[in-house]
Backbone as ProteinMPNN parsed JSONL, in Angstrom:
{"seq_chain_A": "PHGDIAIYGTMVRMAQPWSMRYPLVDGQGNFGSRGDDGPAAMRYTEARLTPLAMEMVRDIRENTVDFQPNYDGRTTEPV", "coords_chain_A": {"N_chain_A": [[54.146, -107.651, -46.027], [54.531, -110.177, -47.088], [56.83, -111.316, -46.197], [60.434, -111.741, -46.376], [61.39, -113.336, -48.384], [60.78, -113.042, -51.152], [62.121, -110.679, -51.695], [64.763, -111.417, -51.188], [65.167, -113.377, -53.175], [64.979, -111.794, -55.476], [67.154, -110.079, -55.073], [69.232, -111.951, -55.202], [69.053, -112.736, -57.896], [69.754, -110.307, -59.122], [72.411, -110.274, -58.507], [73.597, -112.278, -59.913], [75.732, -112.89, -62.534], [75.068, -114.278, -64.866], [72.377, -113.965, -65.076], [71.7, -111.315, -65.466], [72.6, -108.708, -67.71], [74.109, -106.528, -66.81], [75.006, -106.782, -63.685], [73.394, -105.604, -60.742], [73.855, -105.862, -58.11], [76.47, -106.538, -55.915], [77.456, -109.452, -54.888], [78.417, -111.35, -52.017], [79.41, -114.463, -51.117], [77.545, -117.555, -51.485], [75.723, -117.392, -54.257], [74.327, -119.095, -55.868], [74.339, -121.119, -58.908], [74.738, -121.635, -62.48], [73.732, -124.111, -62.937], [71.72, -126.473, -61.184], [72.125, -125.643, -58.624], [71.061, -123.868, -55.913], [70.923, -120.608, -54.298], [72.719, -119.831, -51.243], [71.431, -119.809, -47.863], [69.925, -116.808, -46.621], [71.298, -115.766, -44.405], [73.919, -116.456, -44.85], [74.994, -114.879, -46.791], [76.113, -111.754, -48.213], [75.567, -108.441, -49.436], [75.991, -105.657, -51.647], [75.364, -102.582, -53.391], [76.25, -102.303, -56.838], [78.589, -100.164, -58.639], [77.182, -99.259, -60.933], [74.481, -99.522, -60.144], [74.48, -97.717, -58.016], [74.859, -95.368, -59.436], [72.435, -95.271, -60.748], [70.631, -94.622, -58.712], [71.559, -92.258, -57.78], [70.544, -89.598, -58.079], [68.107, -89.619, -56.748], [67.069, -88.114, -54.648], [66.893, -85.605, -55.714], [64.549, -84.61, -56.719], [63.946, -85.987, -59.056], [62.351, -88.122, -59.194], [58.987, -88.866, -58.579], [57.345, -88.868, -55.429], [55.224, -90.537, -53.057], [53.009, -90.771, -50.195], [53.711, -93.447, -47.905], [52.206, -96.624, -46.914], [51.277, -96.127, -44.271], [51.587, -93.441, -43.966], [53.787, -92.335, -42.643], [56.219, -91.974, -43.891], [57.728, -91.463, -47.152], [57.531, -92.924, -50.472], [58.861, -93.992, -53.659], [56.822, -93.321, -56.543]], "CA_chain_A": [[53.139, -108.662, -45.723], [54.888, -111.48, -47.642], [58.138, -111.714, -45.707], [61.597, -111.26, -47.117], [61.82, -114.34, -49.36], [60.724, -112.471, -52.503], [63.184, -109.678, -51.797], [66.041, -112.119, -51.276], [65.235, -113.978, -54.506], [65.257, -110.724, -56.434], [68.534, -109.643, -54.861], [70.097, -113.01, -55.731], [69.047, -112.635, -59.358], [70.503, -109.116, -59.521], [73.835, -110.511, -58.253], [74.087, -113.349, -60.783], [76.154, -112.332, -63.829], [74.422, -114.988, -65.969], [70.964, -113.585, -65.102], [71.557, -109.935, -65.912], [73.746, -108.225, -68.491], [74.886, -105.702, -65.887], [74.527, -107.029, -62.32], [73.187, -104.407, -59.925], [74.239, -106.207, -56.745], [77.754, -107.218, -55.75], [77.179, -110.445, -53.863], [79.506, -112.057, -51.346], [78.873, -115.726, -50.627], [77.011, -118.454, -52.502], [74.519, -116.875, -54.895], [73.839, -120.091, -56.802], [75.122, -121.379, -60.113], [73.919, -121.83, -63.68], [73.106, -125.427, -62.829], [70.587, -126.574, -60.26], [72.504, -125.216, -57.28], [70.416, -122.64, -55.489], [71.746, -119.756, -53.43], [72.774, -120.166, -49.82], [70.452, -119.104, -47.037], [70.174, -115.376, -46.516], [72.264, -115.457, -43.34], [75.272, -116.773, -45.304], [75.362, -114.014, -47.913], [76.133, -110.305, -48.019], [75.426, -107.771, -50.728], [76.035, -104.195, -51.73], [75.063, -102.126, -54.745], [77.387, -102.098, -57.735], [78.687, -98.761, -59.06], [76.096, -98.949, -61.866], [73.265, -99.334, -59.354], [74.632, -96.456, -57.285], [74.635, -94.298, -60.411], [70.999, -95.234, -61.05], [69.88, -94.002, -57.615], [72.309, -91.081, -57.327], [69.744, -88.372, -58.056], [66.75, -89.902, -56.29], [66.631, -87.031, -53.756], [66.951, -84.344, -56.456], [63.226, -84.433, -57.329], [63.861, -86.624, -60.368], [61.349, -89.172, -59.048], [57.847, -88.452, -57.77], [57.136, -89.673, -54.232], [53.888, -90.534, -52.47], [53.054, -91.307, -48.831], [53.662, -94.907, -47.84], [50.933, -97.183, -46.459], [50.783, -95.545, -43.022], [51.77, -92.003, -44.005], [54.915, -91.868, -41.837], [57.341, -91.652, -44.77], [57.323, -91.48, -48.554], [58.135, -93.941, -51.322], [58.73, -93.632, -55.076], [55.53, -93.675, -57.153]], "C_chain_A": [[53.532, -110.065, -46.195], [56.244, -111.96, -47.167], [59.256, -111.207, -46.601], [62.082, -112.239, -48.175], [61.812, -113.768, -50.772], [61.828, -111.44, -52.705], [64.531, -110.363, -51.959], [66.204, -112.764, -52.652], [65.557, -112.963, -55.582], [66.692, -110.24, -56.301], [69.518, -110.674, -55.405], [70.183, -112.907, -57.242], [69.857, -111.433, -59.831], [72.0, -109.26, -59.27], [74.433, -111.553, -59.194], [74.46, -112.798, -62.156], [75.529, -113.047, -65.019], [72.933, -114.663, -66.064], [70.738, -112.191, -65.665], [72.802, -109.517, -66.682], [74.689, -107.404, -67.621], [74.349, -105.945, -64.473], [74.45, -105.731, -61.517], [73.588, -104.625, -58.473], [75.569, -106.941, -56.784], [77.586, -108.177, -54.58], [78.428, -111.094, -53.31], [78.907, -113.313, -50.731], [78.333, -116.544, -51.788], [75.692, -117.91, -53.046], [74.01, -117.817, -55.979], [74.768, -120.266, -57.983], [74.18, -121.539, -61.297], [73.202, -123.164, -63.667], [71.931, -125.386, -61.868], [70.919, -126.138, -58.84], [71.857, -123.881, -56.949], [71.334, -121.806, -54.611], [71.727, -120.263, -51.992], [71.672, -119.414, -49.083], [70.894, -117.653, -46.852], [71.257, -115.046, -45.484], [73.706, -115.735, -43.746], [75.743, -115.886, -46.448], [75.36, -112.555, -47.478], [76.045, -109.665, -49.389], [75.566, -106.269, -50.571], [75.722, -103.829, -53.174], [76.346, -101.992, -55.556], [77.475, -100.614, -58.085], [77.583, -98.358, -60.042], [74.79, -98.696, -61.118], [73.323, -98.037, -58.555], [74.397, -95.269, -58.21], [73.145, -94.154, -60.72], [70.196, -94.525, -59.961], [70.519, -92.707, -57.113], [71.422, -89.853, -57.162], [68.338, -88.576, -57.5], [66.214, -88.802, -55.368], [66.648, -85.659, -54.435], [65.653, -84.067, -57.211], [63.161, -84.96, -58.755], [62.816, -87.726, -60.377], [60.226, -88.622, -58.18], [57.676, -89.419, -56.599], [55.698, -89.533, -53.766], [54.0, -91.054, -51.038], [53.026, -92.838, -48.86], [52.348, -95.343, -47.204], [50.409, -96.566, -45.172], [51.029, -94.041, -42.919], [52.948, -91.471, -43.209], [56.125, -91.472, -42.671], [56.841, -91.664, -46.213], [58.07, -92.576, -49.298], [57.989, -93.512, -52.775], [57.393, -94.107, -55.635], [55.695, -94.862, -58.055]], "O_chain_A": [[52.935, -111.047, -45.753], [56.761, -112.94, -47.702], [59.048, -110.356, -47.465], [63.106, -111.986, -48.81], [62.761, -113.994, -51.523], [62.402, -111.352, -53.79], [65.351, -109.94, -52.775], [67.288, -112.698, -53.234], [66.326, -113.247, -56.5], [67.37, -110.016, -57.303], [70.529, -110.309, -56.005], [71.273, -112.983, -57.808], [70.57, -111.522, -60.831], [72.785, -108.453, -59.768], [75.655, -111.692, -59.262], [73.595, -112.29, -62.87], [75.465, -112.465, -66.102], [72.286, -115.047, -67.038], [69.702, -111.92, -66.271], [73.917, -109.919, -66.349], [75.909, -107.562, -67.684], [73.33, -105.362, -64.101], [75.331, -104.876, -61.606], [73.652, -103.674, -57.695], [75.765, -107.853, -57.587], [77.577, -107.761, -53.421], [79.381, -111.359, -54.043], [77.993, -113.229, -49.911], [78.631, -116.255, -52.947], [74.666, -117.965, -52.368], [73.335, -117.381, -56.911], [75.834, -119.655, -58.059], [72.961, -121.573, -61.128], [72.172, -123.324, -64.321], [71.236, -124.376, -61.761], [70.081, -126.253, -57.946], [72.085, -122.884, -57.633], [72.41, -122.262, -54.226], [70.842, -121.017, -51.588], [71.061, -118.494, -49.628], [72.08, -117.33, -46.92], [72.048, -114.126, -45.694], [74.63, -115.298, -43.061], [76.806, -116.135, -47.016], [74.701, -112.174, -46.511], [76.41, -110.279, -50.392], [75.296, -105.699, -49.514], [75.805, -104.669, -54.069], [77.393, -101.617, -55.028], [76.519, -99.875, -57.847], [77.097, -97.228, -59.988], [74.072, -97.747, -61.434], [72.318, -97.337, -58.435], [73.799, -94.273, -57.803], [72.654, -93.045, -60.93], [69.183, -93.891, -60.258], [70.063, -92.13, -56.127], [71.555, -89.136, -56.17], [67.457, -87.76, -57.769], [65.003, -88.588, -55.32], [66.431, -84.647, -53.769], [65.659, -83.37, -58.225], [62.405, -84.439, -59.576], [62.434, -88.213, -61.441], [60.483, -87.984, -57.16], [57.84, -90.629, -56.752], [55.037, -88.533, -54.046], [54.984, -91.71, -50.698], [52.398, -93.442, -49.729], [51.467, -94.513, -46.978], [49.193, -96.486, -44.994], [50.714, -93.432, -41.897], [53.102, -90.254, -43.103], [56.971, -90.71, -42.204], [55.65, -91.858, -46.455], [59.09, -93.086, -48.836], [57.083, -92.743, -53.098], [56.891, -95.163, -55.251], [54.725, -95.315, -58.662]]}, "name": "protein", "num_of_chains": 1, "seq": "PHGDIAIYGTMVRMAQPWSMRYPLVDGQGNFGSRGDDGPAAMRYTEARLTPLAMEMVRDIRENTVDFQPNYDGRTTEPV"}
């Protein structure tokens, strides 16, 4: 309901090594700087999960996380 701006901002932060001790996103492109330079527009960047992030979600389908129906009941999401 709020668009993808909040998601992109969160992804940018997870790719910045000065924002997180262990970045969870491996970013390709301009993800900003420690100064006042903001990240590039979403269309100019690419991202993938880091090995640490992949390890964190490795067992998500092994019933280690409880799931509930999503807003319309067509799929499930973590509680």
